[in-house]
Structure formats: C-alpha cells, structure tokens
GROMACS .gro file of C-alpha atoms in nm:
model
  357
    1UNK     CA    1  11.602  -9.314  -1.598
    2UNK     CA    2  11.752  -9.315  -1.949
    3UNK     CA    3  11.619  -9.359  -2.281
    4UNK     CA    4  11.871  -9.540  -2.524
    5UNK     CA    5  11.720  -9.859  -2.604
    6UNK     CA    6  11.319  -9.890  -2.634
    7UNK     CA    7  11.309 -10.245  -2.548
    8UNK     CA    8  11.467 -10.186  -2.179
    9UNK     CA    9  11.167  -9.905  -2.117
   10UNK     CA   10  10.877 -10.091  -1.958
   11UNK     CA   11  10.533 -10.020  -2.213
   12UNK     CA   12  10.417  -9.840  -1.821
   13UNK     CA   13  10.694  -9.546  -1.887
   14UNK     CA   14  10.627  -9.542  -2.230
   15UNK     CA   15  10.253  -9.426  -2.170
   16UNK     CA   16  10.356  -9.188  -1.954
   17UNK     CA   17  10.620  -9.011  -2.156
   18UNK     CA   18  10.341  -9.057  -2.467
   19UNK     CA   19  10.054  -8.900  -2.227
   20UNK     CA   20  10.285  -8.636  -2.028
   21UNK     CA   21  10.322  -8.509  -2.443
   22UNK     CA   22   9.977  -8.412  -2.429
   23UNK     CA   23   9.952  -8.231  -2.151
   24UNK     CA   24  10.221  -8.042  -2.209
   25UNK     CA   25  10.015  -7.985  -2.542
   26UNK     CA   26   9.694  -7.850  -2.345
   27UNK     CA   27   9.888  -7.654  -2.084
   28UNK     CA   28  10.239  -7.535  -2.249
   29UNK     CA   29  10.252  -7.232  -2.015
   30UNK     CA   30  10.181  -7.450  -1.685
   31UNK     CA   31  10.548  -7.588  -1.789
   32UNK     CA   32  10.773  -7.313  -1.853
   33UNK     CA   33  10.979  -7.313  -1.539
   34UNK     CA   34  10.983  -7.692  -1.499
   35UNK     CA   35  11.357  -7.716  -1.588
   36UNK     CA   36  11.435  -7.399  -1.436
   37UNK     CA   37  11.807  -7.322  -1.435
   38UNK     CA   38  11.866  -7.686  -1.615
   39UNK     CA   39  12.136  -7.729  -1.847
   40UNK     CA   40  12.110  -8.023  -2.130
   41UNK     CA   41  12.409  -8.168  -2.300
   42UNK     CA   42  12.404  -8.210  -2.675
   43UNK     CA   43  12.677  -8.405  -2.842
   44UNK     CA   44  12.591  -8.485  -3.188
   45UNK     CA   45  12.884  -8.732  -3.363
   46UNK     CA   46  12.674  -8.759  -3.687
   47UNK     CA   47  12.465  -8.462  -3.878
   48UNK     CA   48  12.117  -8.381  -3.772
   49UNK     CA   49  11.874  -8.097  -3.882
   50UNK     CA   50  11.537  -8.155  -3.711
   51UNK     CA   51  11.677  -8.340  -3.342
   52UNK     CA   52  11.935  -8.100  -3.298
   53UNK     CA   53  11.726  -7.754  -3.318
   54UNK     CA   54  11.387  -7.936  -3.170
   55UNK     CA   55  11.586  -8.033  -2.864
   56UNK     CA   56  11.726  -7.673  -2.802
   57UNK     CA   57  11.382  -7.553  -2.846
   58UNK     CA   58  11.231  -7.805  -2.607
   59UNK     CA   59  11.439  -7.716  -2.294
   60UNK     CA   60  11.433  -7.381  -2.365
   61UNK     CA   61  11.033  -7.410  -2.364
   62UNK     CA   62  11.057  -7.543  -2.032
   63UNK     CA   63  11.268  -7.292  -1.859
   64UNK     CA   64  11.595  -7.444  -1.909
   65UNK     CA   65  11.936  -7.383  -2.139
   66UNK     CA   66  12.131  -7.590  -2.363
   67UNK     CA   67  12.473  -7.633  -2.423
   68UNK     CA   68  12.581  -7.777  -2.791
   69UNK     CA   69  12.928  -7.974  -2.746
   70UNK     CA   70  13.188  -7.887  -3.024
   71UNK     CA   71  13.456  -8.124  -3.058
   72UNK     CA   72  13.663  -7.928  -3.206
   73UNK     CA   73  13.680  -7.708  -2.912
   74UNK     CA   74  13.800  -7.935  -2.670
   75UNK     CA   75  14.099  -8.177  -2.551
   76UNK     CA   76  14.039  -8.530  -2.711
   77UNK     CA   77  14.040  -8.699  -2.354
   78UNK     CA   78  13.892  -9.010  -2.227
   79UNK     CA   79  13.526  -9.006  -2.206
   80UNK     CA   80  13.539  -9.100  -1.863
   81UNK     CA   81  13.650  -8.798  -1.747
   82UNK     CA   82  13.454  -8.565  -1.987
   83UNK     CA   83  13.127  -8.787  -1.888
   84UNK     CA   84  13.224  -8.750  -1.544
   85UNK     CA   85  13.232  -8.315  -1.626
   86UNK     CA   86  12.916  -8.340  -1.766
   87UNK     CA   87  12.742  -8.533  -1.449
   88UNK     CA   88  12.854  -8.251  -1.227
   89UNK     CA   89  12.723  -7.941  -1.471
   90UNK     CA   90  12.402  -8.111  -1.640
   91UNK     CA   91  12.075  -8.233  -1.628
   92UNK     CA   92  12.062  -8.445  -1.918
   93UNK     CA   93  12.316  -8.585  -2.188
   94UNK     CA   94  12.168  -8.601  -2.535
   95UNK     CA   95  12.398  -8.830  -2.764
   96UNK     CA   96  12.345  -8.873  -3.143
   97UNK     CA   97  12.628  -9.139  -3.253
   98UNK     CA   98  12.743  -9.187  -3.592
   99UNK     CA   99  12.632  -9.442  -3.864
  100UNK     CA  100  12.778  -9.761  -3.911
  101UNK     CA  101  13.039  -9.674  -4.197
  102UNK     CA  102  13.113  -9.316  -4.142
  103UNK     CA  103  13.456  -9.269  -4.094
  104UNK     CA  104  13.518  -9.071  -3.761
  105UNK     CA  105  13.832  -8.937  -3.552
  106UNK     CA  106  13.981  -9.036  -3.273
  107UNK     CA  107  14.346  -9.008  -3.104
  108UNK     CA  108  14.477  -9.306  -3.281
  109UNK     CA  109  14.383  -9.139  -3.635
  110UNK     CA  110  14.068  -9.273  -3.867
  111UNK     CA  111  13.866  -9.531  -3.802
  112UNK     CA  112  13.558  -9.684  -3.950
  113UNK     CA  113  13.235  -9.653  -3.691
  114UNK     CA  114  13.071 -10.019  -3.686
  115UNK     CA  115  12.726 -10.176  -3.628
  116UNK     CA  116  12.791 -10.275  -3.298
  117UNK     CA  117  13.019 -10.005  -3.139
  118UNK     CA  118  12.725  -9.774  -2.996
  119UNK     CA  119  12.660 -10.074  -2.724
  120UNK     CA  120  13.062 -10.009  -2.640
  121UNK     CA  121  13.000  -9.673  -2.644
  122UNK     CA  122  12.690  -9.616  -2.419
  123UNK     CA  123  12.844  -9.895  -2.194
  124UNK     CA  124  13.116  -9.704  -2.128
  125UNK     CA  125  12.945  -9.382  -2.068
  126UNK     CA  126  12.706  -9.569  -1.845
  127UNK     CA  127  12.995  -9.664  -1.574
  128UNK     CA  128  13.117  -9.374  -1.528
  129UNK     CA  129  12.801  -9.103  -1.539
  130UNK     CA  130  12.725  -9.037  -1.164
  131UNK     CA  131  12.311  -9.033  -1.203
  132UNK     CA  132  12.328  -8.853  -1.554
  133UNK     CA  133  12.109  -8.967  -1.749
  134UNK     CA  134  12.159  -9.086  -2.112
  135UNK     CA  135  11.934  -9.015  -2.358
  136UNK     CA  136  11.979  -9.142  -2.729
  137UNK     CA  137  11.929  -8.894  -3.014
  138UNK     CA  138  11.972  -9.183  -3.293
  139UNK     CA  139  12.219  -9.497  -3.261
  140UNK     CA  140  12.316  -9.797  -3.474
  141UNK     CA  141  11.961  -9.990  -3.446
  142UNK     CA  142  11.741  -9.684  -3.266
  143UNK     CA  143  11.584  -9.385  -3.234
  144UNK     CA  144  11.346  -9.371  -2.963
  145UNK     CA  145  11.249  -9.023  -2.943
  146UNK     CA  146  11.116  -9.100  -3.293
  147UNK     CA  147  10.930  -9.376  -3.221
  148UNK     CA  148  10.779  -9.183  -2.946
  149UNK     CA  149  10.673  -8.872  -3.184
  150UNK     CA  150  10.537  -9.187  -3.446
  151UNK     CA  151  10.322  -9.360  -3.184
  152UNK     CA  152  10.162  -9.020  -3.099
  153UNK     CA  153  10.096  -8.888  -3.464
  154UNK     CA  154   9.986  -9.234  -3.571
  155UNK     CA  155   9.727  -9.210  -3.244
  156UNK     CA  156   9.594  -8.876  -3.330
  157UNK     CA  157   9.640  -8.948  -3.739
  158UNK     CA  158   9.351  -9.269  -3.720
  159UNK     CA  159   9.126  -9.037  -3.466
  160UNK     CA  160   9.197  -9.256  -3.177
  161UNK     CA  161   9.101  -9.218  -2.771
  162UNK     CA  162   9.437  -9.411  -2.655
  163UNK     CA  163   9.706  -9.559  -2.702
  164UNK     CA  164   9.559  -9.944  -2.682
  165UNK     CA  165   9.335  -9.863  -2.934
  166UNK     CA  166   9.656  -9.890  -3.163
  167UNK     CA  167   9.650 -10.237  -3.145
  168UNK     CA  168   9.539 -10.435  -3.409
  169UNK     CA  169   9.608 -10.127  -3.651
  170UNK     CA  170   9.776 -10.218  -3.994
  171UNK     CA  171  10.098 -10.007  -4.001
  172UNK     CA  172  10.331 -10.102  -4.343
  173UNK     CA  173  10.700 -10.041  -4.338
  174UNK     CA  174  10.827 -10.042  -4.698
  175UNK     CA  175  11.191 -10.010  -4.880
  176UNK     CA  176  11.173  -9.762  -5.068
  177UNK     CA  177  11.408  -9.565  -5.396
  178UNK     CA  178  11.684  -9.327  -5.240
  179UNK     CA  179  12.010  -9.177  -5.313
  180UNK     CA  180  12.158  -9.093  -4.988
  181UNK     CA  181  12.308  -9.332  -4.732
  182UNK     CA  182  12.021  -9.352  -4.460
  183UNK     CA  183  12.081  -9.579  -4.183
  184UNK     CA  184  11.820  -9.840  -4.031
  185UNK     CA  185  11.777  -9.703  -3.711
  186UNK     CA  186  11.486  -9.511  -3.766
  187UNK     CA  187  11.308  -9.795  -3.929
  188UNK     CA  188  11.417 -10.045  -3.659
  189UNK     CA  189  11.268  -9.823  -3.392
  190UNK     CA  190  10.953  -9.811  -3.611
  191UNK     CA  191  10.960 -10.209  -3.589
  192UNK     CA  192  11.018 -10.239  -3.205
  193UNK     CA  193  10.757  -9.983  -3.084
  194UNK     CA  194  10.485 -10.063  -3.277
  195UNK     CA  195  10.539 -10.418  -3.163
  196UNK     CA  196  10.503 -10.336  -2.852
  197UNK     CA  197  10.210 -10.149  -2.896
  198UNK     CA  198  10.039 -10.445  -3.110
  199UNK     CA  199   9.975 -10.311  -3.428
  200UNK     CA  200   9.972 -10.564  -3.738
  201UNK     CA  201  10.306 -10.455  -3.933
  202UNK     CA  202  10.384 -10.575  -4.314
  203UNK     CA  203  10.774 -10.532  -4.308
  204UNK     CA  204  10.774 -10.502  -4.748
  205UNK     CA  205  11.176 -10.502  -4.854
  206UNK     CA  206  11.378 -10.643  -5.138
  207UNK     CA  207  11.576 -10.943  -5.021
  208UNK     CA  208  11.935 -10.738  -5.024
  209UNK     CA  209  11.750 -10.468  -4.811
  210UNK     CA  210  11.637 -10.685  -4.513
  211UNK     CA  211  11.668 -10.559  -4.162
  212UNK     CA  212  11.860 -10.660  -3.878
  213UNK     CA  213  11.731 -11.035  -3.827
  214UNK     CA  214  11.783 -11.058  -3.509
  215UNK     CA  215  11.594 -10.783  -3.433
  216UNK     CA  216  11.310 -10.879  -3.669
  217UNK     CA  217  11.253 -11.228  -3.503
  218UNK     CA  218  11.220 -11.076  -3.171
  219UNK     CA  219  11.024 -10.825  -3.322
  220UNK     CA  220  10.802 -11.077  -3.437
  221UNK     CA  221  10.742 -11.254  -3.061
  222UNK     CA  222  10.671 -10.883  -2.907
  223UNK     CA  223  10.376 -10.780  -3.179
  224UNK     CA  224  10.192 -11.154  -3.110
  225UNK     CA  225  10.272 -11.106  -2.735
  226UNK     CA  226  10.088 -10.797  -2.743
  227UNK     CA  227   9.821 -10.896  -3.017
  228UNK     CA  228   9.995 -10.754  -3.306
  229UNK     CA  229  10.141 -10.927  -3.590
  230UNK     CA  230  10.485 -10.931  -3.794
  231UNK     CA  231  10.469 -11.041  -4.195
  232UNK     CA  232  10.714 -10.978  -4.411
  233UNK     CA  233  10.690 -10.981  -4.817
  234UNK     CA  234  10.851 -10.811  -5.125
  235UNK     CA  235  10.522 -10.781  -5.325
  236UNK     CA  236  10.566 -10.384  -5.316
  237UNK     CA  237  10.237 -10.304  -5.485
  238UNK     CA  238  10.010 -10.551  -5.313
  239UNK     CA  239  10.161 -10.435  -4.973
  240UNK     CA  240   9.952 -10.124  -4.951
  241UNK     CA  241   9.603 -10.306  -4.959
  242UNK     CA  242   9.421 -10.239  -4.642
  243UNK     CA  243   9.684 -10.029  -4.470
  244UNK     CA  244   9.589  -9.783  -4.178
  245UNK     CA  245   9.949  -9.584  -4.170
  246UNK     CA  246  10.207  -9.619  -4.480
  247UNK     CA  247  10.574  -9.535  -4.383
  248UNK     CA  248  10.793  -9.558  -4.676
  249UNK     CA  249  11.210  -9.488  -4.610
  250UNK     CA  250  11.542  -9.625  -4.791
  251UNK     CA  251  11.741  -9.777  -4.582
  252UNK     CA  252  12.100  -9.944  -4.636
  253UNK     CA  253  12.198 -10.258  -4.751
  254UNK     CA  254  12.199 -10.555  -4.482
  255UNK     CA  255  12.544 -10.618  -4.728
  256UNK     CA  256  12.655 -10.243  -4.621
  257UNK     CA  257  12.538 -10.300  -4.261
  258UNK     CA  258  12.771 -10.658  -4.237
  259UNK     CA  259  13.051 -10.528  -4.429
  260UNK     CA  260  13.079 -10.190  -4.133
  261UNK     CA  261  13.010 -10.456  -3.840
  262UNK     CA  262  13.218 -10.497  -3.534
  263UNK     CA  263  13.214 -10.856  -3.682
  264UNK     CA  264  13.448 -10.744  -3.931
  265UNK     CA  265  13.781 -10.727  -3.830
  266UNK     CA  266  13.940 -10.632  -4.158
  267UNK     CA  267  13.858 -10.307  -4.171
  268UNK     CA  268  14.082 -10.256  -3.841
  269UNK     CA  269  14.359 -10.319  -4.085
  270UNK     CA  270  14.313 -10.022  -4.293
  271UNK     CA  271  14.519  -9.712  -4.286
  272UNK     CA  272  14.326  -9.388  -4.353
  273UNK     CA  273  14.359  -9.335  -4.698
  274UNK     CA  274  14.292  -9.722  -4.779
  275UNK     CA  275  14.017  -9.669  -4.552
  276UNK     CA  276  13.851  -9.374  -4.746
  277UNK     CA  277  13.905  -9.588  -5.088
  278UNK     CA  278  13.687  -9.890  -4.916
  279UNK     CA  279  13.426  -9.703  -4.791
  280UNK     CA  280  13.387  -9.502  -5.114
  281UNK     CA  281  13.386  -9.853  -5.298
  282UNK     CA  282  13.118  -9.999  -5.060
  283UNK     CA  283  12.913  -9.721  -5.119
  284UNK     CA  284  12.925  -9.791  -5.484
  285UNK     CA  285  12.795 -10.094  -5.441
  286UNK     CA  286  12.503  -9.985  -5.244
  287UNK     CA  287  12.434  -9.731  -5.506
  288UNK     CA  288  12.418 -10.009  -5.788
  289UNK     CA  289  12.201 -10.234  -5.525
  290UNK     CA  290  11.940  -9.932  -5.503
  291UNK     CA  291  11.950  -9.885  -5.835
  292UNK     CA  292  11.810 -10.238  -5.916
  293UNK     CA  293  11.471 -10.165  -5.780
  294UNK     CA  294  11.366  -9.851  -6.006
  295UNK     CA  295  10.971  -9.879  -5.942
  296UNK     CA  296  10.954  -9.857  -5.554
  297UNK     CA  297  10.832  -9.519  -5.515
  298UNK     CA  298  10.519  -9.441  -5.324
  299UNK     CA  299  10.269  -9.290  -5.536
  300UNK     CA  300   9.870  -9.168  -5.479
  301UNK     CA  301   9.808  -9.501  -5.679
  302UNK     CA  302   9.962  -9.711  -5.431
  303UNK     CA  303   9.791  -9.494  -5.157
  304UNK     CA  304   9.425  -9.544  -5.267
  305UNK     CA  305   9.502  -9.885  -5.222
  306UNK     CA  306   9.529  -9.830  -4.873
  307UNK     CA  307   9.240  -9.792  -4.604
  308UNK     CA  308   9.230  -9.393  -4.612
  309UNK     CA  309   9.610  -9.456  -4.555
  310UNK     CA  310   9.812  -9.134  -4.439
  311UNK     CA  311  10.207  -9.157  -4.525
  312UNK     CA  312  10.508  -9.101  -4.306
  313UNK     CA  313  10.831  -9.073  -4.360
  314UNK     CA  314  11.116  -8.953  -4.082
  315UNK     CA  315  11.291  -8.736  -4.275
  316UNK     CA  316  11.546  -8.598  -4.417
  317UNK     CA  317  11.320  -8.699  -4.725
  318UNK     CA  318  11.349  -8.791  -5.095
  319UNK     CA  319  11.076  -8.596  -5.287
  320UNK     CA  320  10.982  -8.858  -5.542
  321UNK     CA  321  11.219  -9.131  -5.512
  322UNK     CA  322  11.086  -9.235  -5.163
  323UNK     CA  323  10.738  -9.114  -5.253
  324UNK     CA  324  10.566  -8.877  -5.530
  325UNK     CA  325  10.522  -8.466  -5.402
  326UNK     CA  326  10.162  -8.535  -5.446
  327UNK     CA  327  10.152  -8.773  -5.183
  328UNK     CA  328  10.399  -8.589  -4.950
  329UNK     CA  329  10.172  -8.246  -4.980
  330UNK     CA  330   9.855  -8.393  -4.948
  331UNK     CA  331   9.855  -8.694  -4.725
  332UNK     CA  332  10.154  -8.689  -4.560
  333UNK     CA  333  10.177  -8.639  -4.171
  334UNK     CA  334  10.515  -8.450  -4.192
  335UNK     CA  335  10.346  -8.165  -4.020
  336UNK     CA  336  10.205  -8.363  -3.716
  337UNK     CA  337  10.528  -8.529  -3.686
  338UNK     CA  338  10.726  -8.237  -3.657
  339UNK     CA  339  10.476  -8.053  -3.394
  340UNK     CA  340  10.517  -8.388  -3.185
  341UNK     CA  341  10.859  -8.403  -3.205
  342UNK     CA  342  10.892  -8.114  -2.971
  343UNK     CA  343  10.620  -8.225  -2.749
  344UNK     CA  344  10.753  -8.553  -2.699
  345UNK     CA  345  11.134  -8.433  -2.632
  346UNK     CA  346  10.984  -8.234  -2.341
  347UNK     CA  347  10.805  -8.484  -2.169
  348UNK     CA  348  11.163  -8.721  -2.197
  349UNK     CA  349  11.326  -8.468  -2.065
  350UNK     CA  350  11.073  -8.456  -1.790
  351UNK     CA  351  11.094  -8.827  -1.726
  352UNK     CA  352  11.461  -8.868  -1.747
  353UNK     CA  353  11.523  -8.563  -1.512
  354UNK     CA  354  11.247  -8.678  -1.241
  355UNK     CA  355  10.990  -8.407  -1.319
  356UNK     CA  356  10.694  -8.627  -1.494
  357UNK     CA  357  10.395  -8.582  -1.315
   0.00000   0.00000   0.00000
C-alpha cells in the first residue's frame, strides 16, 4: 500500500495509521525489531530539514537502516531501471519531489519543474516498482505524512477521545506575511484531510493567494459529506473569531503556481540561462505580490479572538512575519508536532511494509 495522494487512502487506513501512532507511543520498545534488517530509500529532489532526519530516526527506532540517495553519486539513468534496483534491495521508497518552479537537472540540461509533473513522475515510478511501495515525502499539491502528524496533534491539542470527535471542530487556514518561496502542498494537505475528517475550515487568503481551485471545490463536497464545512473569506482579522486550531503559512501565488504549470508550454522554450532570468523575474513578482498585504501576521490579539485557539504552523517558519514570537513560544503546538512527526512516520512505514497490527 502506498501513501502519495491522501484522497486515494480510504478514511479506514487512515485511522489505523493515526491509531497504530499511539501505540507505538505507549509501547516504543514492543517495536524495536519490527523492521528488522529493513532498508528504506530516501530520495529527496528538493531541501528538507525536519522529514529527512525524522525519517532516518523512525526506521532506525524500529530496528531497521536507511539509505539516503545522492544524485550526485550515481549514473543519470532511466528511472525505470534505478526503481526497478531499489524494489529488489528495499522496503520502502521515500520520495520528496521538487517545487513547482525550481529549476532541476536532468540529461537533456535545465529544466523548469511544473505543477503537474509529480503525477508523471509517480506514474512512472508506479509501472515499473515490483511491490515497492511509494511513499510521498512532499509533492506539488501534498504532504500526507503531515497531514497525518496535524490530525493527531490537533486530536490531542483540543483534549479529545478520537478521531470523530474532530468533526465539527473549527480549524482556520490563513495566508499569511513571508519572504521565502513556500509551496502549497502543505496547506493543500491541511485542506483535504481535515475534510475528510469533518471539521468546519475557514480557508482566509487574499484573492492573488488562492489555492488550487480544483482542489478547493472538491474539498468543499468532502467536509459536507462528512459533516464538515468549507468557507472561504479575506476578512483576516474577523477570521479568528471562534476558532478551535489556527494554522497560519505563506504560500505562493496561484499567478506563480500557473505561470510553473505543465499548462505552460513556454517555458519548454527556454535555454538555461534564459531560464534562470525568468524564474528570477517571476519571483520578483511574487515578492512585490506579498509585499501588498503588510498586516497579515498572526499576533496574541488575533489569538484571543479565538476559542482558546492553539497555532500551527508546518515549518520551516517565519518568526514574526507569519506570526509574532509571542504566539509561537507560548501557544504554538510546534513541539507536539514535531514529537508526532516521528510517531506517525513509523506507523506508515508499518502500514506500507505490511507490519500494522
């Protein structure tokens, strides 16, 4: 079984991976040797701090090894084959892909990664993987390891006995100031797995800064199907009224997120150095979009607005542009997150490898 896309894993697996966490939490030394002599895969293709170390530490905490792939260490072959080396030496294949507009190698020289490509991609590793399984570490519109650790810290965060008791709990996901190019996946897996889970989400974003529609509207359907709710607004400082969870994250441009889309065939055009020169441009732009919206920064005010709100925010964050340091060191759930982070990694690597009991 893989994890890549949260809407193909049936709400059923979903409780299991979320309730295998806690045991594992109750009884870490019953589950040392559980991937005995099991060897993960770890390809990252874009950077990653807290994924990348938490998912050595996670097999390594149940008996197994890891092995971090260096590209610069080997051939530039098809992925067919190397896949198909991988399904003969590993358990597991943990794949972080890059964002839509970093500029990446490949044999043909520079390219532009687009919104779009990591379907191609995890298609074509799919076909070829011989029973591997796949599981995403971020990709253009997910992340569902973090929406896993999220559903868990926002359960034990509002003092909750399950996970249905999550339904019906306000949860707002707001735009908020940044200076570094963050992609949307994090905040679109945010959107999906809470609306499966039924809380009632305020999606708060400037108009420029709206996320993938698509995904909203469908978004929108699973939260009602499930006795949840979807609104969106741009009223930033009425949005925190009544909330039980606040997560506040920049997030690119829907502008930035069209112009690097497989849509776009111009950029295909583009030799390397004219590539560079429009990417740097774009990014200009986004910086003079973010810039427009100087007051979006979560503050204690804003929080006591809220019902006893705590804040999240995925990280890597943006001490006081995304919110004030009072709010991140005192009501912040940056701690829980991170202690769930490893708890939920090892119970996907127990479900993807067989071993969830």
């Amino acid at each position: 079984m893989d994890v890549i896309e949260i809407n193909n894993i049936h709400k059923t697996n979903l409780l299991k991976i979320l309730n295998f966490s806690h045991k594992i939490e109750l009884k870490k030394k019953a589950y040392l040797s559980l991937l005995k002599n099991q060897t993960l895969a770890l390809y990252f293709n874009a950077p990653s701090t807290r994924t990348q170390i938490s998912f050595h530490a996670s097999i390594a905490e149940l008996g197994g090894s890891s092995y971090f792939i260096d590209p610069k260490t080997m051939h530039n072959e098809d992925i067919s084959d190397f896949v198909k080396v991988l399904s003969n030496y590993c358990c597991a294949y943990g794949i972080r892909l890059p964002n839509p507009g970093d500029i990446i190698d490949t044999k043909a020289g520079k390219r532009i990664w687009k919104y779009g490509d990591s379907t191609t991609c995890f298609d074509k590793i799919v076909a070829v993987r011989n029973h591997l399984p796949i599981i995403s570490l971020r990709h253009d519109d997910g992340h569902p390891c973090q929406g896993l650790y999220e559903m868990k810290t926002y359960k034990e965060a509002l003092g909750l006995n399950n996970y249905d008791e999550l339904k019906g709990k306000k949860l707002l996901i707001t735009w908020t100031r940044g200076k570094k190019i963050k992609p949307w996946s994090p905040t679109l897996e945010t959107l999906k797995i809470a609306s499966k889970f039924g809380m009632k989400i305020t999606l708060c974003n400037p108009k420029e800064f709206g996320l993938d529609r698509v995904m909203i509207e469908k978004c929108k359907t699973e939260a009602t199907e499930n006795g949840g709710a979807l609104q969106e607004t741009d009223d930033f400082d009425n949005s925190f009224k009544g909330q039980d969870i606040v997560y506040g994250r920049n997030w690119v441009s829907s502008e930035f997120i069209e112009t690097f889309s497989t849509k776009n065939s111009f950029i295909d055009t583009l030799e390397s150095e004219r590539l560079v020169n429009f990417r740097d441009a774009e990014i200009g732009k986004l910086k003079m979009q973010m810039n427009k919206h100087p007051g979006r920064t979560v503050t204690m005010e804003h929080m006591r607005k809220t019902n006893s709100a705590k804040f999240i925010n995925p990280m890597p964050f943006e001490k006081d542009l995304e919110a004030t340091e009072e709010v991140w060191n005192n009501i912040s759930l940056q701690d829980e997150l991170l202690k769930n982070k490893l708890l939920i990694q090892k119970a996907v690597l127990a479900f993807v490898t067989g071993k969830l009991t």
